PDB file of C-alpha atoms in Angstrom:
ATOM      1  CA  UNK A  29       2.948  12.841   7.847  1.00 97.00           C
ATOM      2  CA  UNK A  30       1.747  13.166   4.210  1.00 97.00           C
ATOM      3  CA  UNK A  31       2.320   9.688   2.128  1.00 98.00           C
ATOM      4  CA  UNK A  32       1.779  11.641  -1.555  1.00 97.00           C
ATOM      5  CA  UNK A  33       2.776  12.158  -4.845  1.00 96.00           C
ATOM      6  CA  UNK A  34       2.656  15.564  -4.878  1.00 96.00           C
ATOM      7  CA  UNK A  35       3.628  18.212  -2.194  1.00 96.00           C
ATOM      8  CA  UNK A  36       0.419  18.632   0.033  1.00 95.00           C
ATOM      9  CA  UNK A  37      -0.801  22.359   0.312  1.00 93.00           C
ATOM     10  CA  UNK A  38       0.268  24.307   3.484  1.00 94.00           C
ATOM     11  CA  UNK A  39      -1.239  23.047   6.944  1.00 95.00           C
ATOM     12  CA  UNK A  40      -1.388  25.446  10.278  1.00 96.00           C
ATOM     13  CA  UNK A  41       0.328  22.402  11.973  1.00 93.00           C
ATOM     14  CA  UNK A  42       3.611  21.100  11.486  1.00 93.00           C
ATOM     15  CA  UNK A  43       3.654  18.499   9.006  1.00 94.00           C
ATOM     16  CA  UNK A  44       5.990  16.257   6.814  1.00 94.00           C
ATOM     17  CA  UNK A  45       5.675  14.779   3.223  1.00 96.00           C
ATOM     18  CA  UNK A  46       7.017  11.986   2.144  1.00 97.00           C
ATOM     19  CA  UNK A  47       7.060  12.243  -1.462  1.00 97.00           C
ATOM     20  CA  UNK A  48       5.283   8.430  -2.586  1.00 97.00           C
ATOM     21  CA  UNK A  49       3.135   7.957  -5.285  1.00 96.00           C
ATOM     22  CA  UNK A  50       0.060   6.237  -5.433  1.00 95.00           C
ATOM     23  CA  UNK A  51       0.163   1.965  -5.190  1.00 93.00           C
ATOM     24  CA  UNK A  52       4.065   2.719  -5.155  1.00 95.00           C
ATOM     25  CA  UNK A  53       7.219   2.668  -2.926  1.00 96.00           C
ATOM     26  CA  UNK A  54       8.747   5.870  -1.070  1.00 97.00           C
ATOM     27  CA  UNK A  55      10.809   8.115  -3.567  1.00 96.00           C
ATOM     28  CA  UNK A  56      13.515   8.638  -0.894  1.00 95.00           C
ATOM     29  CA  UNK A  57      13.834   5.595   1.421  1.00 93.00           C
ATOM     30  CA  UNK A  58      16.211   7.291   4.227  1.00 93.00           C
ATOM     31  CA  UNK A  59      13.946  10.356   4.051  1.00 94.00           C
ATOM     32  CA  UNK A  60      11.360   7.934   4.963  1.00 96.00           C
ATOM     33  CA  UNK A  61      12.669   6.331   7.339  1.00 95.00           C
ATOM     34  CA  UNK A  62      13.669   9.602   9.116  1.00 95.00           C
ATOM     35  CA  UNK A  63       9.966  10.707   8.974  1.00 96.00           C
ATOM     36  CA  UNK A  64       9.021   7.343  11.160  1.00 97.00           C
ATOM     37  CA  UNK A  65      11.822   7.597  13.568  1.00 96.00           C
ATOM     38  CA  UNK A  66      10.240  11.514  14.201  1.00 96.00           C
ATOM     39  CA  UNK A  67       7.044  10.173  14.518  1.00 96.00           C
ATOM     40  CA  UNK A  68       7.658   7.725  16.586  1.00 95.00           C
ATOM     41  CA  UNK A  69       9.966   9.712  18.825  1.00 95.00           C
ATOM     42  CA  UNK A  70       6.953  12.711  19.077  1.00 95.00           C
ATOM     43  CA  UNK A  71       4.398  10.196  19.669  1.00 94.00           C
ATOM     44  CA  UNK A  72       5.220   9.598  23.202  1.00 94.00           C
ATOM     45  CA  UNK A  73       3.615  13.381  23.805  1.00 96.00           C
ATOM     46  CA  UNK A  74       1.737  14.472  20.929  1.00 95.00           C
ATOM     47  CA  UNK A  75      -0.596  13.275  18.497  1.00 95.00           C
ATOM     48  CA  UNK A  76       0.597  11.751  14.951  1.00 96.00           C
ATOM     49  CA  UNK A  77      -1.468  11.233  12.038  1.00 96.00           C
ATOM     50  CA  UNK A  78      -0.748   9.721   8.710  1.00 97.00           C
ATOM     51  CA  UNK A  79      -2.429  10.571   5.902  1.00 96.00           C
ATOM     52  CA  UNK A  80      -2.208   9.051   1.653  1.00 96.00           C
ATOM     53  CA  UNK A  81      -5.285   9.379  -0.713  1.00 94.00           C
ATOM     54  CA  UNK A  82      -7.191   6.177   0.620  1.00 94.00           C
ATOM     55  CA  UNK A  83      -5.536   5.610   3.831  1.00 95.00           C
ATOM     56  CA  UNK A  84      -5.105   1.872   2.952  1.00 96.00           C
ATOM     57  CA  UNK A  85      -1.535   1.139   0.952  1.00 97.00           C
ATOM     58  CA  UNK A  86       0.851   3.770   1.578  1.00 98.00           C
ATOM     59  CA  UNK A  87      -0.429   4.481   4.861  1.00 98.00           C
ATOM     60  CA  UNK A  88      -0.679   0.595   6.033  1.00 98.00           C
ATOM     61  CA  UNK A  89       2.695   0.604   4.257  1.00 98.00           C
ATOM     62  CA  UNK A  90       4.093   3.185   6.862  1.00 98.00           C
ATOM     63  CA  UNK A  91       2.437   1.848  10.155  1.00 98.00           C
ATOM     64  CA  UNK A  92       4.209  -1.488   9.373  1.00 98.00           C
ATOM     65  CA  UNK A  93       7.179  -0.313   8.668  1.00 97.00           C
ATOM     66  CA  UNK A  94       6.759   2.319  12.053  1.00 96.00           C
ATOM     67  CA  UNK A  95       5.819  -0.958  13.761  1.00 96.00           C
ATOM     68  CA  UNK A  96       9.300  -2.795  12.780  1.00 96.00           C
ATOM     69  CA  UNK A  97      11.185  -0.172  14.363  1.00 94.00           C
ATOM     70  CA  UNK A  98       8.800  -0.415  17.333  1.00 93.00           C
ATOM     71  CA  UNK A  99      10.535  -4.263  17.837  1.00 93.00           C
ATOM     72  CA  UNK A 100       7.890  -5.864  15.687  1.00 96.00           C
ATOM     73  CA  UNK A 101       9.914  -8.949  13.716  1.00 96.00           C
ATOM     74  CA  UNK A 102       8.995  -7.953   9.959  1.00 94.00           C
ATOM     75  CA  UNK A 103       7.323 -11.248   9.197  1.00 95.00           C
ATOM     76  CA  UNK A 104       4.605 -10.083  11.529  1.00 97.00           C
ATOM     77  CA  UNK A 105       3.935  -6.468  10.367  1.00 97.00           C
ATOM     78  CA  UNK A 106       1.365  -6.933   7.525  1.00 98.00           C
ATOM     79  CA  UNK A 107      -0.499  -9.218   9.594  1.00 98.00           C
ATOM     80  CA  UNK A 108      -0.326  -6.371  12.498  1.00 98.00           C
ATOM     81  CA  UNK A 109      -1.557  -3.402  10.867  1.00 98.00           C
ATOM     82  CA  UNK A 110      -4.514  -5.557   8.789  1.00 98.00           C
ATOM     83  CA  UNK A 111      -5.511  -7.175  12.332  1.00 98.00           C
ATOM     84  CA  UNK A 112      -5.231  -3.623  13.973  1.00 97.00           C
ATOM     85  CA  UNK A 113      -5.895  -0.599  11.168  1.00 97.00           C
ATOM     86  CA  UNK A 114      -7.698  -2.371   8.489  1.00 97.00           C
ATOM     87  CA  UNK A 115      -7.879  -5.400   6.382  1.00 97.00           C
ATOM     88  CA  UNK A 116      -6.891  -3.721   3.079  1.00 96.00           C
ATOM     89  CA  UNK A 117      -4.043  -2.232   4.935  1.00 97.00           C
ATOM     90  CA  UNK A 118      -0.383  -2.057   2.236  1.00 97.00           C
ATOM     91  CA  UNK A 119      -2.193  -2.672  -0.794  1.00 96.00           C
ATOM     92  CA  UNK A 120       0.235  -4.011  -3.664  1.00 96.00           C
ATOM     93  CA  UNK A 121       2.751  -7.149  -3.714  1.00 97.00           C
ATOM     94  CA  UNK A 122       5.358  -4.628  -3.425  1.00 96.00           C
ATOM     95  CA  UNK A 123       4.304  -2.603  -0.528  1.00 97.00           C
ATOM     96  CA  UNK A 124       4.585  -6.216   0.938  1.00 97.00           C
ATOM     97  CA  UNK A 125       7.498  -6.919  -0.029  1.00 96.00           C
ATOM     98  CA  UNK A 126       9.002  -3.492   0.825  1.00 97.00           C
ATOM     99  CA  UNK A 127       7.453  -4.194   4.593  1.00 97.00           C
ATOM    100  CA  UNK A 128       8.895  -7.818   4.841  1.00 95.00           C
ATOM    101  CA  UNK A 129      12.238  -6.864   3.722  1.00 94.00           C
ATOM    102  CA  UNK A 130      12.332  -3.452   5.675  1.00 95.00           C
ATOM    103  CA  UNK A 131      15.307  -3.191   8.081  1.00 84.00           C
ATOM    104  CA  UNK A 132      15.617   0.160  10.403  1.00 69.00           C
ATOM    105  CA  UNK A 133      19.271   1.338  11.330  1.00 61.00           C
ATOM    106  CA  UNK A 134      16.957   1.941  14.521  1.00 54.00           C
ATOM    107  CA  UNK A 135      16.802  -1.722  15.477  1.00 48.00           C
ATOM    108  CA  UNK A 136      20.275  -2.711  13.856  1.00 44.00           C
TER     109      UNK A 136
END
């Protein structure tokens, strides 16, 4: 899954962009959520990567929000993926916010 501004170039494997500019939000929130629940549903058999410029914000961002609909209550997700991924992981206020107030129609 590609967490970019721009449309990625063309990979030999199959891949998904999620259009999200740099220290921002998603562009298309359901879209985004969509990519996660695909993720999450291939990752029981194949490998998933997920990929932004610095691997830090928009890809912390994502984890946490992938670890919500995993069960994780979202007062704990930040604190997850910095303990687990790394401790710059989702970089801004908002990508904070966005994580603590994420709700998945997955876990609803």
């Amino acid at each position: 899954m590609y967490l970019l501004g721009k449309e990625p170039p063309t990979v030999e494997w199959d891949s998904r962009w999620v259009r999200w500019p740099d220290f921002r939000l998603p562009s298309d929130r359901p879209a985004f959520e969509q990519s996660l629940l695909e993720a999450l549903a291939r990752s029981g058999d194949e490998r998933v990567e997920f990929a932004c410029g610095g691997g830090r914000g928009r890809t912390g961002t994502a984890l946490a929000c992938l670890a919500i609909i995993d069960g994780l209550p979202s007062g704990e997700a930040v604190a997850f993926v910095r303990s687990r991924y790394s401790p710059q992981a989702v970089e801004t206020p908002w990508q904070r916010r966005f994580v603590e107030r994420f709700t998945s129609c997955a876990v609803e």
